[in-house]
Coordinates of C-alpha atoms in Angstrom, one line a residue:
M1 CA -121.4 45.2 113.7
D2 CA -124.4 45.3 111.2
K3 CA -127.2 41.8 111.6
T4 CA -125.0 40.4 108.4
S5 CA -121.7 40.2 110.6
D6 CA -124.0 39.5 113.3
Q7 CA -125.8 36.7 111.9
Q8 CA -121.7 35.9 110.9
R9 CA -120.6 35.6 114.7
E10 CA -123.3 33.8 115.9
K11 CA -122.3 30.9 112.8
V12 CA -119.1 31.1 113.7
I13 CA -119.3 30.3 117.3
L14 CA -122.2 28.4 116.9
A15 CA -120.1 25.9 114.4
S16 CA -117.3 26.1 116.5
V17 CA -118.8 25.1 119.8
M18 CA -120.2 22.3 118.5
A19 CA -117.3 21.2 116.2
A20 CA -115.1 21.3 120.1
A21 CA -118.0 19.2 121.8
S22 CA -119.1 16.5 119.2
N23 CA -116.5 14.3 120.3
P24 CA -115.0 14.7 123.9
G25 CA -111.7 13.1 123.4
W26 CA -111.3 17.1 120.9
L27 CA -111.4 18.5 124.8
T28 CA -108.3 16.9 126.6
S29 CA -105.0 15.3 125.8
D30 CA -104.9 12.4 128.0
R31 CA -105.8 9.2 126.0
V32 CA -108.6 8.5 126.8
E33 CA -110.2 5.8 123.9
A34 CA -107.6 4.3 126.0
L35 CA -108.5 4.3 128.9
T36 CA -112.7 2.6 128.1
G37 CA -110.0 -0.1 127.1
G38 CA -108.6 -0.5 130.7
H39 CA -105.4 1.3 129.3
G40 CA -103.6 2.6 131.5
M41 CA -106.5 3.5 134.4
L42 CA -109.6 1.5 135.0
N43 CA -111.9 4.7 135.9
I44 CA -114.2 4.3 133.7
P45 CA -114.2 0.3 135.2
V46 CA -115.5 2.3 138.8
V47 CA -117.5 4.2 137.2
A48 CA -119.6 1.4 134.7
V49 CA -120.3 -0.2 137.8
C50 CA -121.5 2.4 139.9
N51 CA -124.5 2.6 137.0
V52 CA -125.2 -0.8 137.3
I53 CA -125.2 -0.9 140.8
A54 CA -127.1 2.0 141.0
T55 CA -130.1 0.4 138.8
E56 CA -130.2 -2.4 140.9
L57 CA -130.2 -0.7 144.3
R58 CA -133.0 1.5 142.9
R59 CA -135.4 -0.7 141.8
G60 CA -134.8 -3.0 145.0
V61 CA -132.4 -5.2 144.2
S62 CA -130.7 -6.0 148.0
P63 CA -126.7 -6.3 148.3
E64 CA -126.9 -7.9 151.8
V65 CA -124.3 -10.9 152.5
K66 CA -126.3 -13.9 154.7
F67 CA -125.7 -16.3 156.1
A68 CA -128.5 -18.9 154.2
D69 CA -128.1 -22.5 154.2
A70 CA -128.2 -20.6 150.8
V71 CA -126.3 -21.8 147.3
H72 CA -127.3 -18.6 145.4
Q73 CA -128.3 -15.3 147.4
P74 CA -129.2 -11.8 144.9
I75 CA -125.7 -10.3 145.8
D76 CA -124.3 -12.6 143.6
D77 CA -126.3 -11.3 141.1
L78 CA -125.3 -8.4 141.9
L79 CA -121.0 -9.0 142.4
A80 CA -121.8 -10.9 138.4
K81 CA -123.0 -7.6 136.5
A82 CA -120.9 -5.1 138.8
I83 CA -118.1 -7.6 137.6
K84 CA -119.0 -8.1 134.3
V85 CA -119.4 -4.4 133.4
A86 CA -115.7 -3.8 135.1
K87 CA -114.3 -6.6 133.0
D88 CA -116.2 -4.8 129.2
G89 CA -114.0 -1.8 130.3
G90 CA -111.3 -3.9 129.8
A91 CA -110.6 -5.2 133.8
D92 CA -109.4 -7.9 134.4
G93 CA -110.9 -10.8 136.2
A94 CA -109.4 -9.9 140.0
N95 CA -109.5 -6.7 139.5
A96 CA -112.9 -6.4 138.5
A97 CA -113.2 -8.1 141.7
L98 CA -112.2 -5.9 143.4
I99 CA -113.7 -2.3 141.7
A100 CA -117.6 -4.6 142.0
A101 CA -117.2 -5.7 146.0
T102 CA -115.3 -2.4 146.6
I103 CA -118.4 -0.3 146.0
L104 CA -120.6 -2.6 146.8
Y105 CA -118.6 -2.8 150.6
L106 CA -120.1 1.4 150.2
V107 CA -123.6 1.4 149.7
G108 CA -123.9 -1.6 152.3
A109 CA -123.2 -5.4 151.7
N110 CA -121.5 -6.6 154.9
A111 CA -118.0 -8.4 153.8
Q112 CA -118.7 -11.5 156.3
V113 CA -120.9 -13.2 158.0
G114 CA -121.5 -16.4 158.9
I115 CA -119.3 -19.4 161.0
P116 CA -117.7 -22.1 159.2
A117 CA -120.2 -24.1 157.5
G118 CA -122.4 -21.5 155.1
N119 CA -119.8 -18.4 156.0
R120 CA -119.4 -16.1 153.5
K121 CA -116.9 -13.1 152.5
L122 CA -117.6 -10.2 150.4
G123 CA -113.7 -10.8 148.7
S124 CA -113.8 -14.2 148.2
S125 CA -117.6 -14.3 146.0
A126 CA -116.1 -11.8 144.2
R127 CA -113.1 -13.6 143.2
M128 CA -115.0 -16.8 142.5
I129 CA -117.8 -15.2 140.5
A130 CA -114.8 -13.4 138.1
G131 CA -113.2 -16.7 137.6
V132 CA -109.7 -15.8 139.1
S133 CA -107.4 -17.6 140.9
R134 CA -106.7 -16.7 145.1
S135 CA -102.9 -15.0 144.9
G136 CA -101.2 -13.8 148.0
L137 CA -100.8 -10.1 149.7
A138 CA -97.1 -10.9 149.2
A139 CA -97.9 -10.4 145.3
V140 CA -100.5 -7.8 146.0
P141 CA -98.7 -3.9 144.6
T142 CA -99.3 -1.0 146.1
A143 CA -100.7 2.1 143.9
K144 CA -98.2 4.0 141.8
M145 CA -96.6 6.4 143.4
N146 CA -93.7 7.7 141.4
N147 CA -92.4 4.0 142.8
K148 CA -94.8 1.2 144.3
I149 CA -94.0 -2.2 146.1
S150 CA -95.8 -4.7 147.3
G151 CA -97.8 -6.3 150.4
F152 CA -94.2 -8.7 151.2
A153 CA -93.3 -5.7 153.2
A154 CA -96.0 -5.9 155.8
V155 CA -96.5 -9.9 154.9
S156 CA -93.0 -9.7 155.6
A157 CA -92.8 -7.9 159.2
V158 CA -94.9 -9.5 160.3
Y159 CA -93.9 -13.7 160.4
D160 CA -90.6 -12.1 161.7
A161 CA -92.0 -11.2 164.6
M162 CA -94.4 -14.3 164.2
M163 CA -91.5 -16.5 164.0
K164 CA -89.3 -14.9 166.5
G165 CA -92.5 -15.9 169.0
K166 CA -93.2 -11.8 169.1
L167 CA -96.9 -12.0 168.0
S168 CA -99.0 -14.0 169.4
P169 CA -99.3 -13.9 173.6
I170 CA -99.7 -17.0 174.3
Q171 CA -97.1 -20.1 171.8
G172 CA -99.3 -22.9 170.5
R173 CA -96.8 -25.5 171.9
D174 CA -98.2 -24.3 175.3
I175 CA -101.8 -24.7 175.5
P176 CA -101.9 -28.7 176.0
E177 CA -102.0 -31.0 173.7
G178 CA -105.4 -31.4 171.9
V179 CA -106.8 -28.2 173.4
G180 CA -105.7 -26.1 170.4
G181 CA -106.8 -25.6 166.4
G182 CA -110.3 -26.4 167.9
V183 CA -113.3 -24.9 169.3
M184 CA -112.0 -24.8 172.7
V185 CA -110.1 -22.3 171.5
G186 CA -111.1 -21.1 168.4
H187 CA -114.6 -20.4 170.2
G188 CA -112.8 -20.4 174.1
A189 CA -111.3 -17.4 175.8
L190 CA -108.0 -18.3 174.5
G191 CA -108.7 -17.4 171.4
E192 CA -111.3 -15.4 171.8
D193 CA -110.0 -13.0 174.4
F194 CA -106.0 -13.4 173.7
I195 CA -104.9 -14.3 170.8
F196 CA -106.9 -13.5 168.1
P197 CA -107.2 -10.3 169.6
G198 CA -103.4 -9.2 170.5
M199 CA -102.1 -11.0 167.3
A200 CA -105.1 -8.6 165.3
E201 CA -104.0 -6.0 167.4
K202 CA -100.1 -6.4 167.1
G203 CA -100.0 -7.6 163.5
A204 CA -101.5 -4.9 162.3
A205 CA -99.4 -2.3 163.4
I206 CA -96.3 -4.4 162.5
G207 CA -97.6 -4.5 159.0
T208 CA -98.6 -1.4 158.8
K209 CA -95.5 -0.2 159.9
A210 CA -93.7 -1.8 157.7
M211 CA -96.1 -0.6 154.8
M212 CA -94.9 2.8 155.2
D213 CA -91.1 2.3 156.4
A214 CA -90.9 0.5 153.2
M215 CA -92.2 2.8 150.9
S216 CA -90.4 5.7 152.1
G217 CA -87.2 3.3 151.6
A218 CA -87.9 3.4 147.3
G219 CA -88.8 6.9 148.0
M220 CA -92.2 7.1 148.2
P221 CA -94.1 9.0 150.1
S222 CA -96.0 6.8 153.4
Q223 CA -98.8 7.0 152.3
K224 CA -101.9 6.3 155.6
F225 CA -104.2 4.5 154.0
L226 CA -103.1 1.9 151.5
S227 CA -99.8 0.8 154.5
A228 CA -103.2 0.3 157.2
L229 CA -105.6 -1.6 154.6
F230 CA -101.8 -4.1 153.5
G231 CA -101.1 -3.6 157.7
A232 CA -104.3 -5.0 158.1
A233 CA -104.6 -7.7 155.0
A234 CA -100.5 -9.1 156.6
I235 CA -102.8 -10.1 159.6
L236 CA -106.1 -10.9 158.7
E237 CA -104.7 -13.3 156.0
I238 CA -103.5 -14.8 158.9
I239 CA -105.6 -14.8 162.1
H240 CA -109.6 -15.8 162.0
P241 CA -110.8 -12.6 160.0
D242 CA -114.2 -13.2 162.0
A243 CA -113.8 -14.2 165.6
D244 CA -115.6 -13.0 168.1
V245 CA -113.4 -11.0 170.5
R246 CA -113.9 -9.5 174.2
E247 CA -116.5 -7.7 174.6
E248 CA -113.7 -4.4 174.8
Y249 CA -113.7 -4.2 171.4
G250 CA -117.9 -3.7 171.5
P251 CA -120.3 -5.8 171.7
Y252 CA -120.3 -9.7 171.5
G253 CA -121.1 -10.6 168.4
K254 CA -121.0 -7.4 166.0
V255 CA -117.4 -6.7 166.4
T256 CA -115.1 -9.1 164.7
S257 CA -111.3 -9.3 164.8
A258 CA -110.9 -7.4 161.5
Y259 CA -112.5 -5.0 163.4
V260 CA -108.9 -4.9 166.0
A261 CA -106.8 -5.0 163.2
G262 CA -108.1 -2.0 161.2
L263 CA -108.3 0.1 164.9
S264 CA -105.3 -1.0 165.1
A265 CA -103.1 0.2 161.9
V266 CA -105.3 3.2 161.6
R267 CA -103.9 4.3 165.3
T268 CA -100.8 3.3 164.0
A269 CA -100.1 5.0 159.9
G270 CA -102.4 8.3 161.8
L271 CA -105.7 7.9 160.3
P272 CA -108.8 9.7 161.2
E273 CA -110.9 7.5 164.0
K274 CA -113.9 9.0 162.2
L275 CA -115.0 8.8 157.7
H276 CA -117.2 11.3 156.3
V277 CA -118.7 10.8 152.8
R278 CA -119.2 13.4 150.4
I279 CA -122.3 15.8 150.2
T280 CA -124.1 13.5 152.2
G281 CA -122.2 13.8 155.8
K282 CA -122.0 9.9 156.4
E283 CA -119.7 9.1 159.1
V284 CA -118.7 5.9 158.8
D285 CA -115.2 4.1 161.0
T286 CA -112.3 4.1 159.8
G287 CA -111.2 1.1 161.9
K288 CA -114.1 -1.1 160.6
L289 CA -113.3 0.4 156.9
I290 CA -109.6 -0.6 156.9
G291 CA -110.9 -4.2 158.6
D292 CA -113.8 -4.4 156.2
L293 CA -111.0 -3.7 153.3
G294 CA -108.8 -5.7 154.5
L295 CA -110.5 -9.1 154.4
I296 CA -111.3 -7.9 150.9
L297 CA -108.1 -7.5 149.8
K298 CA -107.1 -10.7 151.6
D299 CA -109.3 -12.9 149.8
I300 CA -109.9 -10.8 146.0
G301 CA -107.3 -12.7 143.8
G302 CA -104.2 -10.8 142.2
P303 CA -104.9 -7.0 141.3
T304 CA -102.6 -4.9 139.6
V305 CA -101.1 -2.4 139.7
I306 CA -103.9 0.2 138.9
G307 CA -106.5 -2.2 140.2
I308 CA -104.6 -0.4 143.9
M309 CA -105.5 2.7 142.3
A310 CA -108.9 2.3 141.1
L311 CA -110.0 1.7 144.6
D312 CA -107.2 4.0 146.0
E313 CA -110.0 6.5 143.7
I314 CA -113.1 5.3 145.1
I315 CA -111.7 5.8 149.1
S316 CA -111.1 9.4 147.4
V317 CA -115.5 9.5 148.4
F318 CA -114.3 10.8 151.5
E319 CA -113.9 14.1 153.1
E320 CA -111.1 13.7 154.6
G321 CA -109.5 13.2 151.3
I322 CA -107.4 9.5 152.8
C323 CA -106.2 8.7 149.5
G324 CA -106.6 9.6 145.3
A325 CA -107.0 12.7 143.4
G326 CA -109.9 12.6 141.5
A327 CA -112.4 14.1 143.4
G328 CA -110.5 16.9 144.5
P329 CA -109.8 20.0 144.6
V330 CA -106.4 19.4 142.8
N331 CA -107.3 17.9 139.0
P332 CA -105.2 15.0 138.4
P333 CA -105.3 13.1 135.1
L334 CA -108.5 11.8 133.3
G335 CA -107.4 8.2 134.3
H336 CA -107.8 9.3 137.6
V337 CA -111.9 10.9 137.3
C338 CA -114.1 8.6 138.7
G339 CA -114.4 9.6 142.4
D340 CA -117.7 11.5 141.5
A341 CA -119.7 8.8 140.1
V342 CA -119.2 6.4 143.6
I343 CA -120.0 9.7 144.8
A344 CA -122.6 9.8 143.0
L345 CA -124.3 6.6 143.3
L346 CA -123.9 6.5 146.9
C347 CA -126.2 10.5 146.8
L348 CA -129.2 8.2 144.7
L349 CA -128.9 6.0 146.9
E350 CA -130.5 8.4 149.9
D351 CA -134.9 9.0 149.8
G352 CA -135.5 11.6 147.5
S353 CA -132.4 11.7 145.3
T354 CA -132.4 11.7 141.2
E355 CA -130.7 12.0 139.0
Q356 CA -130.8 15.8 138.8
S357 CA -130.6 16.8 142.4
V358 CA -127.5 14.6 142.5
A359 CA -126.2 16.3 139.6
K360 CA -126.9 19.7 140.8
A361 CA -124.8 19.0 144.6
L362 CA -121.7 17.8 142.4
R363 CA -122.0 21.1 140.5
E364 CA -122.2 22.9 143.8
R365 CA -119.0 20.6 145.4
R366 CA -117.1 21.6 142.5
L367 CA -117.3 25.1 142.2
A368 CA -117.1 25.7 145.8
T369 CA -113.9 23.5 145.9
S370 CA -112.0 22.4 142.9
F371 CA -108.9 25.1 142.3
D372 CA -110.4 24.6 139.2
P373 CA -113.6 24.5 138.8
D374 CA -114.8 25.0 135.7
T375 CA -111.4 22.1 134.8
A376 CA -113.0 20.1 137.3
M377 CA -116.7 20.4 135.7
I378 CA -115.1 19.5 131.9
A379 CA -113.3 16.4 133.2
M380 CA -116.2 15.3 134.6
N381 CA -118.6 15.7 131.7
I382 CA -115.1 13.5 129.4
I383 CA -115.6 11.0 131.7
G384 CA -119.4 10.5 132.5
R385 CA -119.5 11.0 128.1
K386 CA -116.6 8.6 127.6
A387 CA -117.8 5.9 130.0
T388 CA -121.5 5.8 128.6
Q389 CA -119.5 3.9 125.7
V390 CA -119.4 1.2 128.5
C391 CA -122.9 1.4 130.2
N392 CA -125.1 4.1 130.9
G393 CA -126.9 5.0 133.2
P394 CA -128.6 6.6 136.6
V395 CA -124.6 7.9 137.2
T396 CA -123.3 8.7 133.8
D397 CA -126.6 10.7 133.4
A398 CA -126.0 12.6 136.7
L399 CA -122.4 13.8 135.4
I400 CA -123.2 15.4 132.0
I401 CA -126.5 16.6 133.3
A402 CA -123.9 18.7 135.9
S403 CA -121.3 19.1 134.3
T404 CA -122.9 20.1 130.8
P405 CA -124.0 23.1 131.9
V406 CA -120.2 24.8 132.3
L407 CA -118.8 22.9 129.7
T408 CA -121.2 25.1 127.2
R409 CA -120.7 28.6 128.9
V410 CA -117.0 27.5 128.8
L411 CA -116.7 26.9 125.2
Y412 CA -119.2 29.9 124.7
D413 CA -117.1 31.7 126.7
R414 CA -113.7 30.7 125.0
A415 CA -115.6 31.6 121.2
S416 CA -116.8 34.3 121.9
R417 CA -114.2 36.3 122.7
T418 CA -111.6 34.3 120.8
Y419 CA -113.7 35.3 117.0
D420 CA -114.0 39.1 118.8
E421 CA -110.4 39.5 119.7
L422 CA -109.6 38.0 115.8
S423 CA -111.5 40.7 114.5
A424 CA -109.8 43.5 116.3
G425 CA -106.5 42.1 115.0
K426 CA -104.6 39.7 117.9
S427 CA -103.0 37.1 116.8
L428 CA -103.8 33.6 117.6
G429 CA -100.7 33.1 119.5
D430 CA -102.0 35.9 121.8
I431 CA -105.3 35.0 122.6
V432 CA -104.3 31.4 123.4
R433 CA -101.5 32.5 125.9
E434 CA -103.8 35.0 127.5
L435 CA -106.0 32.1 128.4
D436 CA -103.6 30.2 129.9
H437 CA -102.1 32.8 131.8
E438 CA -105.3 33.6 133.3
R439 CA -105.9 29.8 134.1
Q440 CA -102.8 30.6 136.7
L441 CA -103.6 33.3 138.1
R442 CA -107.0 31.2 138.9
V443 CA -105.0 28.3 139.6
E444 CA -102.9 30.0 142.0
K445 CA -105.2 31.9 143.5
R446 CA -108.3 30.0 144.5
G447 CA -105.5 27.1 145.9
A448 CA -104.0 29.3 147.6
E449 CA -107.5 30.4 149.3
A450 CA -108.3 26.9 150.1
L451 CA -104.3 26.2 151.7
T452 CA -105.1 29.0 153.6
R453 CA -108.2 27.7 155.0
A454 CA -106.7 24.4 156.1
K455 CA -103.4 25.5 157.1
G456 CA -105.1 28.5 159.5
K457 CA -102.5 30.4 157.9
T458 CA -101.6 33.7 155.2
V459 CA -100.9 30.7 151.8
K460 CA -99.7 33.2 148.6
V461 CA -97.6 30.7 145.8
H462 CA -97.3 33.2 142.0
F463 CA -95.5 31.2 139.3
T464 CA -93.2 34.3 137.9
R465 CA -91.2 31.7 135.4
I466 CA -93.2 29.2 134.0
A467 CA -90.8 27.8 130.8
K468 CA -89.6 24.1 129.1
G469 CA -86.7 22.2 129.1
A470 CA -84.4 22.9 132.9
R471 CA -81.9 20.7 132.8
R472 CA -82.6 18.9 129.8
S473 CA -81.4 19.6 125.4
S474 CA -84.2 17.1 124.3
K475 CA -86.5 17.7 121.8
M476 CA -89.0 15.9 124.2
A477 CA -87.8 18.2 127.3
A478 CA -87.8 21.2 124.6
R479 CA -91.6 21.6 123.4
W480 CA -93.6 20.0 126.4
L481 CA -93.5 21.6 129.5
A482 CA -94.5 19.1 132.0
F483 CA -91.3 16.7 130.9
D484 CA -88.8 18.7 132.4
P485 CA -90.3 21.8 133.2
A486 CA -88.3 25.2 134.7
L487 CA -90.5 27.3 137.6
D488 CA -89.8 29.8 139.9
A489 CA -91.6 30.7 142.0
E490 CA -92.9 33.0 145.6
V491 CA -94.3 31.1 148.2
T492 CA -95.4 33.0 151.3
L493 CA -96.4 31.6 154.3
G494 CA -97.9 33.1 157.0
D495 CA -95.5 36.1 157.5
E496 CA -92.8 35.0 155.4
T497 CA -92.3 35.8 151.7
I498 CA -89.4 32.9 150.1
R499 CA -87.7 33.6 146.4
M500 CA -87.1 29.9 144.9
E501 CA -85.7 29.3 141.6
G502 CA -85.4 26.3 139.9
V503 CA -88.6 24.5 141.9
I504 CA -88.2 21.1 140.6
N505 CA -84.6 20.5 138.8
A506 CA -82.9 22.0 142.1
V507 CA -84.7 23.1 144.7
V508 CA -86.2 20.1 144.9
P509 CA -83.2 17.1 144.9
E510 CA -81.4 19.9 147.7
V511 CA -84.6 20.1 149.7
A512 CA -84.9 16.2 150.1
Q513 CA -81.2 15.4 149.6
G514 CA -81.0 18.1 153.6
I515 CA -80.1 21.3 151.9
G516 CA -82.2 23.5 152.9
K517 CA -84.6 22.2 154.4
E518 CA -86.6 25.1 155.9
R519 CA -87.7 25.0 151.6
A520 CA -89.7 22.3 152.9
P521 CA -93.0 24.2 154.0
F522 CA -92.6 26.6 151.2
L523 CA -92.4 23.2 149.3
S524 CA -94.9 21.8 150.5
V525 CA -97.5 24.4 149.9
L526 CA -96.1 25.0 146.4
A527 CA -96.8 21.4 145.0
P528 CA -100.2 21.0 144.7
I529 CA -100.4 24.4 143.0
A530 CA -97.9 23.4 140.3
S531 CA -99.8 19.8 140.5
E532 CA -102.1 21.8 138.6
L533 CA -100.5 23.9 136.4
L534 CA -98.2 20.9 135.0
L535 CA -101.0 18.8 134.4
A536 CA -102.9 20.9 132.9
G537 CA -103.1 19.0 129.1
N538 CA -106.4 17.4 131.1
V539 CA -108.4 19.6 129.5
I540 CA -107.0 22.0 126.5
V541 CA -109.9 23.9 126.0
N542 CA -107.5 27.3 126.3
V543 CA -105.5 25.2 122.9
T544 CA -108.6 24.0 120.9
V545 CA -111.9 26.3 121.3
P546 CA -109.0 29.3 119.7
A547 CA -107.6 26.9 117.4
V548 CA -111.7 26.0 115.7
V549 CA -112.8 29.7 116.2
A550 CA -109.6 30.6 113.9
A551 CA -109.9 28.1 111.2
A552 CA -114.1 28.9 110.7
M553 CA -113.3 32.1 110.0
G554 CA -111.2 31.6 107.2
K555 CA -108.4 33.2 109.3
M556 CA -106.0 30.0 108.5
S557 CA -105.8 26.0 108.3
P558 CA -106.8 24.3 110.3
S559 CA -103.4 22.2 111.0
D560 CA -101.9 25.5 111.2
A561 CA -104.6 27.2 114.3
A562 CA -104.0 24.1 116.2
L563 CA -100.4 24.5 115.5
E564 CA -99.9 28.1 116.3
A565 CA -102.3 27.5 119.2
Q566 CA -100.7 24.5 120.5
T567 CA -97.4 26.5 120.6
A568 CA -98.7 29.3 122.5
G569 CA -100.6 27.3 125.0
I570 CA -97.3 27.1 126.6
I571 CA -99.3 25.1 130.0
S572 CA -102.7 23.0 128.9
A573 CA -100.5 22.3 125.9
G574 CA -97.8 20.2 128.3
I575 CA -97.9 16.4 126.6
P576 CA -98.6 15.8 123.6
G577 CA -101.4 15.5 121.9
T578 CA -102.8 18.8 121.8
K579 CA -102.4 19.3 118.0
A580 CA -104.6 16.7 116.9
K581 CA -107.1 16.8 119.3
A582 CA -107.9 20.7 118.1
E583 CA -107.3 20.8 114.3
A584 CA -109.5 17.6 114.2
A585 CA -112.2 19.5 116.0
A586 CA -111.5 22.4 113.7
L587 CA -111.7 20.6 110.4
V588 CA -115.3 19.5 111.7
A589 CA -116.6 22.8 112.0
V590 CA -114.6 24.6 108.5
E591 CA -117.5 21.9 107.1
T592 CA -119.1 23.1 109.6
M593 CA -119.0 27.0 107.8
A594 CA -119.1 25.9 104.1
L595 CA -123.2 23.8 104.2

């Protein structure tokens, strides 16, 4: 290759990389511009709130909720700023209040403090500052997991037990007249030693089980975190939620009925007793977490489905993976990506931390744990950059610093490879198909390795067929993989290997209906790997970059290059939108080459 050819190659590659990277929306088929207005998900408001809180706490503002004889406290200003920026990012009042209160709780704000005069609750304060009315748990939905239910299940079950006299260990009609309802019970042995802890423990168990049963009855997985949270919140709507309790639960003045409810909900749901924050390793008592979040949830107003989904993603910061998808290891749609922002916030508050040190820790974690680290880091970059449209700050700085080196490498590798292979006579379609096949193999290999470690036995998954239109004849099903996938797979679990044809359209419905249930464990290990591939429209560099290079080289028009790349990229182009994104980037590269 002579000097002129070298210069032309460098110019095409540079033009292509710059064009593809110039708009983060061109690297994904997800509607990330809509996310900045709170449409569909609220991860952008979560990232923006993290920016505000990091900025304020690093300059010395205290998140403590104090029992003070004062109208305003510093926490009020923190809540106001956090709620405002969440609203700027599209969250309505109740959702903004929930996001702000939850994140402030994770950085050290206490959920409640004080006795009646001057009593403050973090959830109530957030609701009032957000300017929304109180709701009731019965009207609050869960996150969407195919379907969704509401807290009505827990509330109904608790009230049913209460009306049957099976909730409280003491019936009110048995308390002497004039004694109940005041200080003699509320701060005495009958309330603190019997009624409050007894109702908290039993009510939370009843509510949690009701949520799990209702989820199952709605054809949903019985998600443990939300079941426990709603179960605890249901009884905390009824009992004295910050009452002292018997010292067997903990030191007097340190442990309340909310903690008892949280412990009971955790046991009933089968959650681990302790949780650990990713990267920092900080240990959290799960019972306290669930009790305090239940207290916040009951007071916060009426959050919507996407508000609870945002909460679910915020709590994905824990290593045990009790909820959420955005913190990995599977890469979800970009509307879920905000767990890394909350992790970054918690890391930035550690002594001696900097944006650079936190960025390095974020990158190292993702490179070690993600099924597809390149996708994870590009997703982080896209969301970090889009979130700056709402609010810039140390958290988005850390996300962008962490992800930009990986994004740069990935774009350069694909651009240089495409240039060389097009120059050697390979078709654009073949290049894209090979890139997507490599994506499939990488996900299968890394996913199986992660599952092998988790299961303690060998796991291997390989999809022998990935095609469109498994059971439908519509144009949408025939065009886009994600809408009607036809998957055949070979799965190894321990010493046994089975082959399954029509995994999604045939095998899953059969097993769910009791036919061939011995295949269930194999489906369970296949599912996260299949999900990674079926959600691959979250990052479309395998389509965008080759199309851009082909157009920049003058091999094809931007429109034709984008269409051919989209058609070939069956995995990456799994949902609509890829052609428009690739064509937009290609036009920029063509104009660059013309200068």
